[in-house]
Amino acid sequence: MNIKNTEAAIEAILFAMGESVELSRIAKAIGCDAATTQKLIRDMMLRYEQEDRGIKIIELENAYQLCTKQEYYDNLVQIALQPKKAVLTDVMLETLSIIAYKQPVTRLEIEKIRGVKCDHAVNKLVEYNLVQEVGRLDAPGRPILLGTTEEFLRSFGVESTEELPSISPVQLEDFKAEAEEEVQLKLNI
């Protein structure tokens, strides 16, 4: 057992979870028994204190959590009080998907696909730096062409848009059938 790698795994688990994790779950994840895992974690706790780091591990009823040390609260507040980016709504995700797969694309093309206006969704995606203007269409009015940004790639964990999952022909046919059925329902109302 490589202690450095095992401690790194514990650190990664606690960081990623962001909340307390039971000792038994940590032990199972790293492939050690509970007593060994507890000793490793307590050694890490002591080392974090001795090295005067900004983080610490706390114990909560046989569970552990990675936290910021209280003395750095004022520094953290400077960042935490800044507004957070909102979560992407279904409408924004749908619009973003169309842009990602069809880029470069105009608002009008997006609206044709979605069947509704997309101004708000596109504006929010631009605000979140997921979408940007990539040019102008050589047509009357010279409409803006939209495409994804580097932030989009980073946020979705892909190196390029070629890595986006492809839609199988079977799925495409299912989507078309669902859309046609939905249109028919609206026409019958």
mmCIF file with all atom_site columns, C-alpha atoms in Angstrom:
data_model
loop_
_atom_site.group_PDB
_atom_site.id
_atom_site.type_symbol
_atom_site.label_atom_id
_atom_site.label_alt_id
_atom_site.label_comp_id
_atom_site.label_asym_id
_atom_site.label_entity_id
_atom_site.label_seq_id
_atom_site.pdbx_PDB_ins_code
_atom_site.Cartn_x
_atom_site.Cartn_y
_atom_site.Cartn_z
_atom_site.occupancy
_atom_site.B_iso_or_equiv
_atom_site.pdbx_formal_charge
_atom_site.auth_seq_id
_atom_site.auth_comp_id
_atom_site.auth_asym_id
_atom_site.auth_atom_id
_atom_site.pdbx_PDB_model_num
ATOM 1   C CA . MET A 1 1   ? 0.000   0.000  0.000   1.00 0.00 ? 1   MET A CA 1
ATOM 2   C CA . ASN A 1 2   ? 1.439   3.348  -1.056  1.00 0.00 ? 2   ASN A CA 1
ATOM 3   C CA . ILE A 1 3   ? 0.544   5.722  1.800   1.00 0.00 ? 3   ILE A CA 1
ATOM 4   C CA . LYS A 1 4   ? 0.909   8.913  -0.264  1.00 0.00 ? 4   LYS A CA 1
ATOM 5   C CA . ASN A 1 5   ? -1.486  7.634  -2.951  1.00 0.00 ? 5   ASN A CA 1
ATOM 6   C CA . THR A 1 6   ? -3.948  6.378  -0.361  1.00 0.00 ? 6   THR A CA 1
ATOM 7   C CA . GLU A 1 7   ? -3.914  9.735  1.461   1.00 0.00 ? 7   GLU A CA 1
ATOM 8   C CA . ALA A 1 8   ? -4.368  11.500 -1.873  1.00 0.00 ? 8   ALA A CA 1
ATOM 9   C CA . ALA A 1 9   ? -7.386  9.287  -2.552  1.00 0.00 ? 9   ALA A CA 1
ATOM 10  C CA . ILE A 1 10  ? -8.864  10.152 0.859   1.00 0.00 ? 10  ILE A CA 1
ATOM 11  C CA . GLU A 1 11  ? -8.271  13.849 0.211   1.00 0.00 ? 11  GLU A CA 1
ATOM 12  C CA . ALA A 1 12  ? -9.927  13.591 -3.216  1.00 0.00 ? 12  ALA A CA 1
ATOM 13  C CA . ILE A 1 13  ? -12.954 11.798 -1.754  1.00 0.00 ? 13  ILE A CA 1
ATOM 14  C CA . LEU A 1 14  ? -13.441 14.354 1.022   1.00 0.00 ? 14  LEU A CA 1
ATOM 15  C CA . PHE A 1 15  ? -12.929 17.298 -1.328  1.00 0.00 ? 15  PHE A CA 1
ATOM 16  C CA . ALA A 1 16  ? -15.293 15.989 -3.989  1.00 0.00 ? 16  ALA A CA 1
ATOM 17  C CA . MET A 1 17  ? -18.065 15.017 -1.579  1.00 0.00 ? 17  MET A CA 1
ATOM 18  C CA . GLY A 1 18  ? -18.094 18.404 0.152   1.00 0.00 ? 18  GLY A CA 1
ATOM 19  C CA . GLU A 1 19  ? -19.869 16.910 3.159   1.00 0.00 ? 19  GLU A CA 1
ATOM 20  C CA . SER A 1 20  ? -19.055 14.350 5.818   1.00 0.00 ? 20  SER A CA 1
ATOM 21  C CA . VAL A 1 21  ? -18.298 10.828 4.620   1.00 0.00 ? 21  VAL A CA 1
ATOM 22  C CA . GLU A 1 22  ? -18.599 7.802  6.919   1.00 0.00 ? 22  GLU A CA 1
ATOM 23  C CA . LEU A 1 23  ? -15.380 6.047  7.826   1.00 0.00 ? 23  LEU A CA 1
ATOM 24  C CA . SER A 1 24  ? -16.690 2.741  6.462   1.00 0.00 ? 24  SER A CA 1
ATOM 25  C CA . ARG A 1 25  ? -17.393 4.270  3.034   1.00 0.00 ? 25  ARG A CA 1
ATOM 26  C CA . ILE A 1 26  ? -13.926 5.841  2.867   1.00 0.00 ? 26  ILE A CA 1
ATOM 27  C CA . ALA A 1 27  ? -12.312 2.540  3.924   1.00 0.00 ? 27  ALA A CA 1
ATOM 28  C CA . LYS A 1 28  ? -14.222 0.634  1.256   1.00 0.00 ? 28  LYS A CA 1
ATOM 29  C CA . ALA A 1 29  ? -13.321 3.198  -1.424  1.00 0.00 ? 29  ALA A CA 1
ATOM 30  C CA . ILE A 1 30  ? -9.593  3.012  -0.708  1.00 0.00 ? 30  ILE A CA 1
ATOM 31  C CA . GLY A 1 31  ? -9.526  -0.747 -0.080  1.00 0.00 ? 31  GLY A CA 1
ATOM 32  C CA . CYS A 1 32  ? -8.390  -0.613 3.546   1.00 0.00 ? 32  CYS A CA 1
ATOM 33  C CA . ASP A 1 33  ? -9.895  -1.700 6.851   1.00 0.00 ? 33  ASP A CA 1
ATOM 34  C CA . ALA A 1 34  ? -11.579 0.901  9.099   1.00 0.00 ? 34  ALA A CA 1
ATOM 35  C CA . ALA A 1 35  ? -8.774  1.008  11.693  1.00 0.00 ? 35  ALA A CA 1
ATOM 36  C CA . THR A 1 36  ? -6.066  1.649  9.080   1.00 0.00 ? 36  THR A CA 1
ATOM 37  C CA . THR A 1 37  ? -8.229  4.244  7.340   1.00 0.00 ? 37  THR A CA 1
ATOM 38  C CA . GLN A 1 38  ? -8.909  6.028  10.617  1.00 0.00 ? 38  GLN A CA 1
ATOM 39  C CA . LYS A 1 39  ? -5.182  6.122  11.424  1.00 0.00 ? 39  LYS A CA 1
ATOM 40  C CA . LEU A 1 40  ? -4.393  7.535  7.970   1.00 0.00 ? 40  LEU A CA 1
ATOM 41  C CA . ILE A 1 41  ? -7.045  10.232 8.349   1.00 0.00 ? 41  ILE A CA 1
ATOM 42  C CA . ARG A 1 42  ? -5.884  11.191 11.850  1.00 0.00 ? 42  ARG A CA 1
ATOM 43  C CA . ASP A 1 43  ? -2.289  11.423 10.582  1.00 0.00 ? 43  ASP A CA 1
ATOM 44  C CA . MET A 1 44  ? -3.539  13.721 7.789   1.00 0.00 ? 44  MET A CA 1
ATOM 45  C CA . MET A 1 45  ? -5.452  15.837 10.333  1.00 0.00 ? 45  MET A CA 1
ATOM 46  C CA . LEU A 1 46  ? -2.317  16.284 12.423  1.00 0.00 ? 46  LEU A CA 1
ATOM 47  C CA . ARG A 1 47  ? -0.175  17.101 9.385   1.00 0.00 ? 47  ARG A CA 1
ATOM 48  C CA . TYR A 1 48  ? -2.689  19.708 8.145   1.00 0.00 ? 48  TYR A CA 1
ATOM 49  C CA . GLU A 1 49  ? -2.486  21.405 11.565  1.00 0.00 ? 49  GLU A CA 1
ATOM 50  C CA . GLN A 1 50  ? 1.326   21.291 11.719  1.00 0.00 ? 50  GLN A CA 1
ATOM 51  C CA . GLU A 1 51  ? 1.783   22.622 8.179   1.00 0.00 ? 51  GLU A CA 1
ATOM 52  C CA . ASP A 1 52  ? -0.520  25.547 8.946   1.00 0.00 ? 52  ASP A CA 1
ATOM 53  C CA . ARG A 1 53  ? -2.682  24.932 5.864   1.00 0.00 ? 53  ARG A CA 1
ATOM 54  C CA . GLY A 1 54  ? -5.983  26.630 5.007   1.00 0.00 ? 54  GLY A CA 1
ATOM 55  C CA . ILE A 1 55  ? -7.929  23.404 5.261   1.00 0.00 ? 55  ILE A CA 1
ATOM 56  C CA . LYS A 1 56  ? -8.535  20.829 7.941   1.00 0.00 ? 56  LYS A CA 1
ATOM 57  C CA . ILE A 1 57  ? -10.309 17.514 8.312   1.00 0.00 ? 57  ILE A CA 1
ATOM 58  C CA . ILE A 1 58  ? -12.914 17.327 11.030  1.00 0.00 ? 58  ILE A CA 1
ATOM 59  C CA . GLU A 1 59  ? -14.494 14.248 12.583  1.00 0.00 ? 59  GLU A CA 1
ATOM 60  C CA . LEU A 1 60  ? -18.287 14.114 12.935  1.00 0.00 ? 60  LEU A CA 1
ATOM 61  C CA . GLU A 1 61  ? -19.740 10.969 14.546  1.00 0.00 ? 61  GLU A CA 1
ATOM 62  C CA . ASN A 1 62  ? -17.442 8.441  12.856  1.00 0.00 ? 62  ASN A CA 1
ATOM 63  C CA . ALA A 1 63  ? -17.456 10.444 9.619   1.00 0.00 ? 63  ALA A CA 1
ATOM 64  C CA . TYR A 1 64  ? -14.949 12.932 8.230   1.00 0.00 ? 64  TYR A CA 1
ATOM 65  C CA . GLN A 1 65  ? -15.221 16.183 6.325   1.00 0.00 ? 65  GLN A CA 1
ATOM 66  C CA . LEU A 1 66  ? -12.727 18.481 4.636   1.00 0.00 ? 66  LEU A CA 1
ATOM 67  C CA . CYS A 1 67  ? -13.306 22.099 5.751   1.00 0.00 ? 67  CYS A CA 1
ATOM 68  C CA . THR A 1 68  ? -11.782 25.548 5.629   1.00 0.00 ? 68  THR A CA 1
ATOM 69  C CA . LYS A 1 69  ? -10.040 26.647 8.833   1.00 0.00 ? 69  LYS A CA 1
ATOM 70  C CA . GLN A 1 70  ? -11.950 29.289 10.788  1.00 0.00 ? 70  GLN A CA 1
ATOM 71  C CA . GLU A 1 71  ? -9.085  31.776 10.722  1.00 0.00 ? 71  GLU A CA 1
ATOM 72  C CA . TYR A 1 72  ? -9.522  32.098 6.930   1.00 0.00 ? 72  TYR A CA 1
ATOM 73  C CA . TYR A 1 73  ? -13.237 32.868 7.161   1.00 0.00 ? 73  TYR A CA 1
ATOM 74  C CA . ASP A 1 74  ? -12.767 36.567 6.277   1.00 0.00 ? 74  ASP A CA 1
ATOM 75  C CA . ASN A 1 75  ? -10.845 35.644 3.128   1.00 0.00 ? 75  ASN A CA 1
ATOM 76  C CA . LEU A 1 76  ? -13.509 33.151 2.122   1.00 0.00 ? 76  LEU A CA 1
ATOM 77  C CA . VAL A 1 77  ? -16.331 35.654 2.676   1.00 0.00 ? 77  VAL A CA 1
ATOM 78  C CA . GLN A 1 78  ? -14.766 37.966 0.085   1.00 0.00 ? 78  GLN A CA 1
ATOM 79  C CA . ILE A 1 79  ? -15.371 35.291 -2.548  1.00 0.00 ? 79  ILE A CA 1
ATOM 80  C CA . ALA A 1 80  ? -18.522 33.676 -1.171  1.00 0.00 ? 80  ALA A CA 1
ATOM 81  C CA . LEU A 1 81  ? -20.473 36.945 -1.135  1.00 0.00 ? 81  LEU A CA 1
ATOM 82  C CA . GLN A 1 82  ? -19.990 37.356 -4.871  1.00 0.00 ? 82  GLN A CA 1
ATOM 83  C CA . PRO A 1 83  ? -23.032 36.199 -6.829  1.00 0.00 ? 83  PRO A CA 1
ATOM 84  C CA . LYS A 1 84  ? -22.851 32.612 -8.017  1.00 0.00 ? 84  LYS A CA 1
ATOM 85  C CA . LYS A 1 85  ? -23.636 31.564 -11.534 1.00 0.00 ? 85  LYS A CA 1
ATOM 86  C CA . ALA A 1 86  ? -27.148 30.241 -11.769 1.00 0.00 ? 86  ALA A CA 1
ATOM 87  C CA . VAL A 1 87  ? -27.838 26.664 -12.692 1.00 0.00 ? 87  VAL A CA 1
ATOM 88  C CA . LEU A 1 88  ? -28.709 26.066 -16.326 1.00 0.00 ? 88  LEU A CA 1
ATOM 89  C CA . THR A 1 89  ? -32.438 25.605 -16.809 1.00 0.00 ? 89  THR A CA 1
ATOM 90  C CA . ASP A 1 90  ? -33.906 23.017 -19.163 1.00 0.00 ? 90  ASP A CA 1
ATOM 91  C CA . VAL A 1 91  ? -34.593 25.784 -21.702 1.00 0.00 ? 91  VAL A CA 1
ATOM 92  C CA . MET A 1 92  ? -30.984 26.983 -21.541 1.00 0.00 ? 92  MET A CA 1
ATOM 93  C CA . LEU A 1 93  ? -29.646 23.419 -21.820 1.00 0.00 ? 93  LEU A CA 1
ATOM 94  C CA . GLU A 1 94  ? -31.860 22.751 -24.825 1.00 0.00 ? 94  GLU A CA 1
ATOM 95  C CA . THR A 1 95  ? -30.725 25.977 -26.483 1.00 0.00 ? 95  THR A CA 1
ATOM 96  C CA . LEU A 1 96  ? -27.085 25.252 -25.646 1.00 0.00 ? 96  LEU A CA 1
ATOM 97  C CA . SER A 1 97  ? -27.400 21.755 -27.130 1.00 0.00 ? 97  SER A CA 1
ATOM 98  C CA . ILE A 1 98  ? -28.746 23.159 -30.384 1.00 0.00 ? 98  ILE A CA 1
ATOM 99  C CA . ILE A 1 99  ? -25.909 25.681 -30.565 1.00 0.00 ? 99  ILE A CA 1
ATOM 100 C CA . ALA A 1 100 ? -23.269 23.051 -29.726 1.00 0.00 ? 100 ALA A CA 1
ATOM 101 C CA . TYR A 1 101 ? -24.440 20.589 -32.381 1.00 0.00 ? 101 TYR A CA 1
ATOM 102 C CA . LYS A 1 102 ? -25.462 23.053 -35.123 1.00 0.00 ? 102 LYS A CA 1
ATOM 103 C CA . GLN A 1 103 ? -22.834 25.786 -34.751 1.00 0.00 ? 103 GLN A CA 1
ATOM 104 C CA . PRO A 1 104 ? -22.453 28.253 -36.243 1.00 0.00 ? 104 PRO A CA 1
ATOM 105 C CA . VAL A 1 105 ? -26.192 28.908 -35.923 1.00 0.00 ? 105 VAL A CA 1
ATOM 106 C CA . THR A 1 106 ? -28.464 31.971 -35.887 1.00 0.00 ? 106 THR A CA 1
ATOM 107 C CA . ARG A 1 107 ? -31.167 32.748 -33.335 1.00 0.00 ? 107 ARG A CA 1
ATOM 108 C CA . LEU A 1 108 ? -33.777 32.248 -36.039 1.00 0.00 ? 108 LEU A CA 1
ATOM 109 C CA . GLU A 1 109 ? -32.516 28.709 -36.725 1.00 0.00 ? 109 GLU A CA 1
ATOM 110 C CA . ILE A 1 110 ? -32.621 27.937 -32.994 1.00 0.00 ? 110 ILE A CA 1
ATOM 111 C CA . GLU A 1 111 ? -36.177 29.271 -32.786 1.00 0.00 ? 111 GLU A CA 1
ATOM 112 C CA . LYS A 1 112 ? -37.216 27.147 -35.770 1.00 0.00 ? 112 LYS A CA 1
ATOM 113 C CA . ILE A 1 113 ? -35.900 24.035 -34.031 1.00 0.00 ? 113 ILE A CA 1
ATOM 114 C CA . ARG A 1 114 ? -37.342 24.874 -30.601 1.00 0.00 ? 114 ARG A CA 1
ATOM 115 C CA . GLY A 1 115 ? -40.578 26.408 -31.873 1.00 0.00 ? 115 GLY A CA 1
ATOM 116 C CA . VAL A 1 116 ? -40.357 29.314 -29.412 1.00 0.00 ? 116 VAL A CA 1
ATOM 117 C CA . LYS A 1 117 ? -38.326 32.491 -28.873 1.00 0.00 ? 117 LYS A CA 1
ATOM 118 C CA . CYS A 1 118 ? -34.832 31.950 -27.520 1.00 0.00 ? 118 CYS A CA 1
ATOM 119 C CA . ASP A 1 119 ? -33.627 35.495 -26.759 1.00 0.00 ? 119 ASP A CA 1
ATOM 120 C CA . HIS A 1 120 ? -33.537 35.110 -22.986 1.00 0.00 ? 120 HIS A CA 1
ATOM 121 C CA . ALA A 1 121 ? -31.811 31.719 -23.070 1.00 0.00 ? 121 ALA A CA 1
ATOM 122 C CA . VAL A 1 122 ? -29.187 32.904 -25.568 1.00 0.00 ? 122 VAL A CA 1
ATOM 123 C CA . ASN A 1 123 ? -28.534 36.085 -23.571 1.00 0.00 ? 123 ASN A CA 1
ATOM 124 C CA . LYS A 1 124 ? -28.029 34.061 -20.373 1.00 0.00 ? 124 LYS A CA 1
ATOM 125 C CA . LEU A 1 125 ? -25.706 31.616 -22.154 1.00 0.00 ? 125 LEU A CA 1
ATOM 126 C CA . VAL A 1 126 ? -23.653 34.565 -23.442 1.00 0.00 ? 126 VAL A CA 1
ATOM 127 C CA . GLU A 1 127 ? -23.621 36.028 -19.907 1.00 0.00 ? 127 GLU A CA 1
ATOM 128 C CA . TYR A 1 128 ? -22.324 32.694 -18.548 1.00 0.00 ? 128 TYR A CA 1
ATOM 129 C CA . ASN A 1 129 ? -19.631 32.701 -21.273 1.00 0.00 ? 129 ASN A CA 1
ATOM 130 C CA . LEU A 1 130 ? -20.848 29.387 -22.717 1.00 0.00 ? 130 LEU A CA 1
ATOM 131 C CA . VAL A 1 131 ? -21.881 30.910 -26.063 1.00 0.00 ? 131 VAL A CA 1
ATOM 132 C CA . GLN A 1 132 ? -20.381 33.712 -28.147 1.00 0.00 ? 132 GLN A CA 1
ATOM 133 C CA . GLU A 1 133 ? -20.785 35.506 -31.443 1.00 0.00 ? 133 GLU A CA 1
ATOM 134 C CA . VAL A 1 134 ? -18.614 33.747 -34.004 1.00 0.00 ? 134 VAL A CA 1
ATOM 135 C CA . GLY A 1 135 ? -19.471 35.832 -37.046 1.00 0.00 ? 135 GLY A CA 1
ATOM 136 C CA . ARG A 1 136 ? -22.277 37.131 -39.225 1.00 0.00 ? 136 ARG A CA 1
ATOM 137 C CA . LEU A 1 137 ? -24.327 35.300 -41.831 1.00 0.00 ? 137 LEU A CA 1
ATOM 138 C CA . ASP A 1 138 ? -24.005 36.710 -45.344 1.00 0.00 ? 138 ASP A CA 1
ATOM 139 C CA . ALA A 1 139 ? -27.758 37.280 -45.710 1.00 0.00 ? 139 ALA A CA 1
ATOM 140 C CA . PRO A 1 140 ? -30.157 40.214 -45.425 1.00 0.00 ? 140 PRO A CA 1
ATOM 141 C CA . GLY A 1 141 ? -29.819 41.819 -42.001 1.00 0.00 ? 141 GLY A CA 1
ATOM 142 C CA . ARG A 1 142 ? -26.516 39.967 -41.458 1.00 0.00 ? 142 ARG A CA 1
ATOM 143 C CA . PRO A 1 143 ? -27.765 37.897 -38.486 1.00 0.00 ? 143 PRO A CA 1
ATOM 144 C CA . ILE A 1 144 ? -25.310 36.944 -35.750 1.00 0.00 ? 144 ILE A CA 1
ATOM 145 C CA . LEU A 1 145 ? -23.869 33.428 -35.848 1.00 0.00 ? 145 LEU A CA 1
ATOM 146 C CA . LEU A 1 146 ? -23.514 31.756 -32.457 1.00 0.00 ? 146 LEU A CA 1
ATOM 147 C CA . GLY A 1 147 ? -21.057 29.127 -31.324 1.00 0.00 ? 147 GLY A CA 1
ATOM 148 C CA . THR A 1 148 ? -19.738 27.636 -28.104 1.00 0.00 ? 148 THR A CA 1
ATOM 149 C CA . THR A 1 149 ? -16.771 28.977 -26.133 1.00 0.00 ? 149 THR A CA 1
ATOM 150 C CA . GLU A 1 150 ? -13.726 27.482 -24.474 1.00 0.00 ? 150 GLU A CA 1
ATOM 151 C CA . GLU A 1 151 ? -15.612 27.808 -21.165 1.00 0.00 ? 151 GLU A CA 1
ATOM 152 C CA . PHE A 1 152 ? -18.312 25.520 -22.621 1.00 0.00 ? 152 PHE A CA 1
ATOM 153 C CA . LEU A 1 153 ? -15.676 22.878 -23.387 1.00 0.00 ? 153 LEU A CA 1
ATOM 154 C CA . ARG A 1 154 ? -14.174 23.241 -19.911 1.00 0.00 ? 154 ARG A CA 1
ATOM 155 C CA . SER A 1 155 ? -17.579 23.094 -18.195 1.00 0.00 ? 155 SER A CA 1
ATOM 156 C CA . PHE A 1 156 ? -18.649 19.957 -20.044 1.00 0.00 ? 156 PHE A CA 1
ATOM 157 C CA . GLY A 1 157 ? -15.256 18.248 -19.862 1.00 0.00 ? 157 GLY A CA 1
ATOM 158 C CA . VAL A 1 158 ? -14.561 17.895 -23.580 1.00 0.00 ? 158 VAL A CA 1
ATOM 159 C CA . GLU A 1 159 ? -11.535 18.996 -25.583 1.00 0.00 ? 159 GLU A CA 1
ATOM 160 C CA . SER A 1 160 ? -13.541 19.847 -28.696 1.00 0.00 ? 160 SER A CA 1
ATOM 161 C CA . THR A 1 161 ? -17.102 19.730 -29.981 1.00 0.00 ? 161 THR A CA 1
ATOM 162 C CA . GLU A 1 162 ? -16.147 16.598 -31.945 1.00 0.00 ? 162 GLU A CA 1
ATOM 163 C CA . GLU A 1 163 ? -16.094 14.792 -28.574 1.00 0.00 ? 163 GLU A CA 1
ATOM 164 C CA . LEU A 1 164 ? -19.768 15.557 -27.931 1.00 0.00 ? 164 LEU A CA 1
ATOM 165 C CA . PRO A 1 165 ? -21.854 12.384 -27.908 1.00 0.00 ? 165 PRO A CA 1
ATOM 166 C CA . SER A 1 166 ? -23.381 11.591 -31.268 1.00 0.00 ? 166 SER A CA 1
ATOM 167 C CA . ILE A 1 167 ? -27.069 10.880 -31.651 1.00 0.00 ? 167 ILE A CA 1
ATOM 168 C CA . SER A 1 168 ? -27.773 7.438  -33.066 1.00 0.00 ? 168 SER A CA 1
ATOM 169 C CA . PRO A 1 169 ? -30.094 7.198  -36.082 1.00 0.00 ? 169 PRO A CA 1
ATOM 170 C CA . VAL A 1 170 ? -32.559 5.200  -33.951 1.00 0.00 ? 170 VAL A CA 1
ATOM 171 C CA . GLN A 1 171 ? -32.675 7.974  -31.323 1.00 0.00 ? 171 GLN A CA 1
ATOM 172 C CA . LEU A 1 172 ? -33.067 10.559 -34.068 1.00 0.00 ? 172 LEU A CA 1
ATOM 173 C CA . GLU A 1 173 ? -36.064 8.714  -35.482 1.00 0.00 ? 173 GLU A CA 1
ATOM 174 C CA . ASP A 1 174 ? -37.573 8.440  -31.988 1.00 0.00 ? 174 ASP A CA 1
ATOM 175 C CA . PHE A 1 175 ? -37.108 12.194 -31.469 1.00 0.00 ? 175 PHE A CA 1
ATOM 176 C CA . LYS A 1 176 ? -38.723 12.933 -34.834 1.00 0.00 ? 176 LYS A CA 1
ATOM 177 C CA . ALA A 1 177 ? -41.690 10.676 -34.008 1.00 0.00 ? 177 ALA A CA 1
ATOM 178 C CA . GLU A 1 178 ? -42.139 12.354 -30.607 1.00 0.00 ? 178 GLU A CA 1
ATOM 179 C CA . ALA A 1 179 ? -41.986 15.821 -32.201 1.00 0.00 ? 179 ALA A CA 1
ATOM 180 C CA . GLU A 1 180 ? -44.514 14.884 -34.876 1.00 0.00 ? 180 GLU A CA 1
ATOM 181 C CA . GLU A 1 181 ? -46.828 13.422 -32.224 1.00 0.00 ? 181 GLU A CA 1
ATOM 182 C CA . GLU A 1 182 ? -46.504 16.587 -30.122 1.00 0.00 ? 182 GLU A CA 1
ATOM 183 C CA . VAL A 1 183 ? -47.287 18.787 -33.140 1.00 0.00 ? 183 VAL A CA 1
ATOM 184 C CA . GLN A 1 184 ? -50.308 16.631 -33.953 1.00 0.00 ? 184 GLN A CA 1
ATOM 185 C CA . LEU A 1 185 ? -51.581 16.927 -30.359 1.00 0.00 ? 185 LEU A CA 1
ATOM 186 C CA . LYS A 1 186 ? -51.256 20.730 -30.517 1.00 0.00 ? 186 LYS A CA 1
ATOM 187 C CA . LEU A 1 187 ? -53.128 20.833 -33.830 1.00 0.00 ? 187 LEU A CA 1
ATOM 188 C CA . ASN A 1 188 ? -55.973 18.721 -32.435 1.00 0.00 ? 188 ASN A CA 1
ATOM 189 C CA . ILE A 1 189 ? -56.538 21.033 -29.480 1.00 0.00 ? 189 ILE A CA 1
#
